XYZ file of N, CA and C in Angstrom:
270
model
N 62.198 -189.268 28.323
C 63.382 -189.462 29.106
C 63.010 -190.137 30.418
N 63.810 -191.121 30.798
C 63.542 -191.817 32.060
C 64.158 -191.036 33.196
N 63.764 -191.435 34.396
C 64.317 -190.766 35.572
C 65.834 -190.885 35.626
N 66.375 -192.019 35.247
C 67.824 -192.223 35.255
C 68.514 -191.292 34.272
N 67.901 -191.163 33.069
C 68.477 -190.266 32.072
C 68.373 -188.813 32.517
N 67.284 -188.466 33.142
C 67.087 -187.104 33.635
C 68.128 -186.779 34.695
N 68.367 -187.714 35.585
C 69.367 -187.509 36.643
C 70.751 -187.376 36.018
N 71.061 -188.253 35.040
C 72.370 -188.175 34.370
C 72.527 -186.837 33.660
N 71.482 -186.371 32.996
C 71.532 -185.089 32.292
C 71.713 -183.947 33.290
N 71.019 -184.035 34.407
C 71.135 -182.992 35.436
C 72.547 -182.990 36.019
N 73.091 -184.181 36.246
C 74.457 -184.286 36.786
C 75.462 -183.721 35.774
N 75.274 -184.039 34.507
C 76.182 -183.522 33.462
C 76.078 -182.001 33.372
N 74.856 -181.481 33.450
C 74.672 -180.027 33.420
C 75.323 -179.386 34.643
N 75.206 -180.025 35.785
C 75.846 -179.532 37.005
C 77.364 -179.548 36.858
N 77.917 -180.602 36.248
C 79.370 -180.680 36.011
C 79.824 -179.525 35.115
N 79.054 -179.256 34.056
C 79.414 -178.156 33.151
C 79.353 -176.812 33.895
N 78.326 -176.656 34.707
C 78.185 -175.410 35.470
C 79.354 -175.248 36.446
N 79.731 -176.314 37.120
C 80.859 -176.277 38.055
C 82.161 -175.986 37.300
N 82.316 -176.598 36.129
C 83.499 -176.350 35.308
C 83.552 -174.887 34.872
N 82.419 -174.360 34.443
C 82.348 -172.950 34.044
C 82.682 -172.043 35.223
N 82.129 -172.370 36.384
C 82.415 -171.598 37.591
C 83.895 -171.684 37.949
N 84.469 -172.872 37.844
C 85.885 -173.068 38.134
C 86.749 -172.220 37.204
N 86.401 -172.228 35.906
C 87.141 -171.404 34.938
C 87.015 -169.916 35.250
N 85.803 -169.506 35.605
C 85.581 -168.098 35.949
C 86.396 -167.710 37.172
N 86.448 -168.592 38.159
C 87.259 -168.314 39.359
C 88.737 -168.236 39.020
N 89.208 -169.150 38.175
C 90.610 -169.107 37.751
C 90.933 -167.790 37.062
N 90.040 -167.355 36.175
C 90.261 -166.092 35.475
C 90.261 -164.924 36.456
N 89.367 -164.972 37.417
C 89.290 -163.891 38.416
C 90.564 -163.851 39.251
N 91.033 -165.017 39.691
C 92.273 -165.068 40.471
C 93.457 -164.579 39.652
N 93.486 -164.911 38.359
C 94.553 -164.425 37.482
C 94.520 -162.906 37.379
N 93.315 -162.347 37.218
C 93.192 -160.881 37.140
C 93.629 -160.240 38.449
N 93.229 -160.833 39.572
C 93.624 -160.296 40.882
C 95.137 -160.345 41.050
N 95.737 -161.470 40.626
C 97.198 -161.595 40.725
C 97.872 -160.553 39.833
N 97.365 -160.418 38.602
C 97.917 -159.418 37.686
C 97.760 -158.018 38.263
N 96.603 -157.761 38.850
C 96.351 -156.451 39.466
C 97.349 -156.205 40.602
N 97.594 -157.218 41.401
C 98.562 -157.090 42.488
C 99.961 -156.833 41.969
N 100.322 -157.498 40.861
C 101.632 -157.279 40.263
C 101.741 -155.862 39.722
N 100.674 -155.370 39.110
C 100.673 -154.002 38.583
C 100.798 -153.007 39.733
N 100.064 -153.244 40.810
C 100.168 -152.350 41.966
C 101.586 -152.339 42.520
N 102.213 -153.494 42.585
C 103.596 -153.572 43.049
C 104.530 -152.798 42.140
N 104.327 -152.923 40.847
C 105.166 -152.189 39.885
C 104.949 -150.687 40.019
N 103.709 -150.274 40.208
C 103.413 -148.846 40.401
C 104.109 -148.334 41.662
N 104.077 -149.126 42.727
C 104.772 -148.716 43.959
C 106.267 -148.580 43.716
N 106.853 -149.537 42.977
C 108.295 -149.465 42.682
C 108.620 -148.243 41.829
N 107.773 -147.973 40.831
C 108.001 -146.807 39.971
C 107.889 -145.523 40.782
N 106.904 -145.437 41.659
C 106.756 -144.245 42.499
C 107.946 -144.072 43.434
N 108.440 -145.160 43.986
C 109.617 -145.081 44.853
C 110.833 -144.606 44.067
N 111.002 -145.144 42.852
C 112.105 -144.701 41.992
C 111.965 -143.225 41.648
N 110.751 -142.815 41.328
C 110.517 -141.416 40.981
C 110.849 -140.501 42.153
N 110.442 -140.902 43.340
C 110.749 -140.100 44.529
C 112.251 -140.020 44.764
N 112.925 -141.159 44.618
C 114.371 -141.183 44.812
C 115.066 -140.301 43.779
N 114.632 -140.409 42.529
C 115.241 -139.603 41.467
C 114.957 -138.112 41.662
N 113.765 -137.777 42.116
C 113.437 -136.375 42.383
C 114.325 -135.829 43.491
N 114.560 -136.631 44.523
C 115.424 -136.202 45.616
C 116.864 -136.034 45.117
N 117.341 -136.971 44.314
C 118.693 -136.858 43.767
C 118.817 -135.626 42.867
N 117.772 -135.343 42.089
C 117.783 -134.158 41.238
C 117.855 -132.889 42.078
N 117.058 -132.826 43.141
C 117.100 -131.668 44.033
C 118.500 -131.480 44.620
N 119.115 -132.579 45.054
C 120.461 -132.494 45.610
C 121.460 -132.039 44.554
N 121.327 -132.542 43.341
C 122.230 -132.152 42.254
C 122.069 -130.675 41.912
N 120.831 -130.216 41.881
C 120.595 -128.792 41.615
C 121.197 -127.925 42.716
N 121.068 -128.360 43.959
C 121.655 -127.616 45.070
C 123.174 -127.540 44.915
N 123.800 -128.696 44.603
C 125.255 -128.715 44.413
C 125.675 -127.847 43.236
N 124.908 -127.894 42.143
C 125.229 -127.069 40.972
C 125.147 -125.591 41.321
N 124.117 -125.197 42.052
C 123.988 -123.797 42.466
C 125.135 -123.388 43.384
N 125.498 -124.270 44.288
C 126.614 -123.982 45.203
C 127.916 -123.848 44.429
N 128.127 -124.736 43.441
C 129.342 -124.643 42.621
C 129.364 -123.342 41.824
N 128.231 -122.904 41.334
C 128.173 -121.627 40.620
C 128.558 -120.477 41.546
N 128.059 -120.504 42.771
C 128.399 -119.462 43.746
C 129.900 -119.466 44.035
N 130.451 -120.654 44.253
C 131.878 -120.772 44.533
C 132.683 -120.314 43.326
N 132.249 -120.691 42.139
C 132.932 -120.285 40.914
C 132.960 -118.758 40.781
N 131.835 -118.106 41.058
C 131.786 -116.638 40.995
C 132.737 -116.017 42.017
N 132.753 -116.595 43.207
C 133.640 -116.069 44.258
C 135.106 -116.249 43.873
N 135.460 -117.404 43.333
C 136.840 -117.650 42.899
C 137.202 -116.690 41.774
N 136.290 -116.506 40.834
C 136.531 -115.587 39.730
C 136.743 -114.166 40.251
N 135.911 -113.743 41.175
C 136.049 -112.401 41.765
C 137.400 -112.256 42.445
N 137.801 -113.272 43.186
C 139.085 -113.216 43.890
C 140.257 -113.213 42.914
N 140.146 -113.966 41.826
C 141.205 -113.968 40.809
C 141.349 -112.595 40.164
N 140.220 -111.968 39.855
C 140.259 -110.622 39.279
C 140.913 -109.661 40.265
N 140.555 -109.763 41.527
C 141.153 -108.901 42.549
C 142.658 -109.150 42.648
N 143.048 -110.408 42.637
C 144.474 -110.751 42.725
C 145.224 -110.224 41.499
N 144.649 -110.393 40.314
C 145.312 -109.890 39.099
C 145.447 -108.375 39.140
N 144.412 -107.690 39.590
C 144.471 -106.229 39.695
C 145.537 -105.802 40.694
N 145.635 -106.538 41.790
C 146.650 -106.225 42.803
C 148.047 -106.439 42.225
N 148.239 -107.539 41.514
C 149.547 -107.825 40.895
C 149.888 -106.749 39.872
N 148.942 -106.331 39.053
C 149.193 -105.253 38.065
C 149.564 -103.966 38.767
N 148.841 -103.667 39.841
C 149.123 -102.435 40.568
C 150.529 -102.469 41.142
N 150.957 -103.619 41.650
C 152.304 -103.762 42.221
C 153.331 -103.648 41.088
N 153.094 -104.280 39.980
C 154.030 -104.243 38.855
C 154.125 -102.855 38.227
N 153.036 -102.098 38.270
C 153.013 -100.760 37.676
C 153.740 -99.737 38.546
N 154.050 -100.009 39.766
C 154.720 -99.046 40.648
C 156.121 -98.855 40.274
């Protein structure tokens, strides 16, 4: 091989190495971008989960309060019916 051919071969090998490096960098940037997108999705899911947990807590509180009110109304209705019966029985 002559010096010119050796230089051409070295330049071609360098081009292939640079191309391989370029491809590797592209793949790495794609993985980083995908990783960033996944992290963003995880943050959104966690925010949704927190919001839903808070809404569930509020709903449970309202349900418990409605049960208490329902019991009180029922108790008062029974008292009113007993009072009406007592008045009617006189």
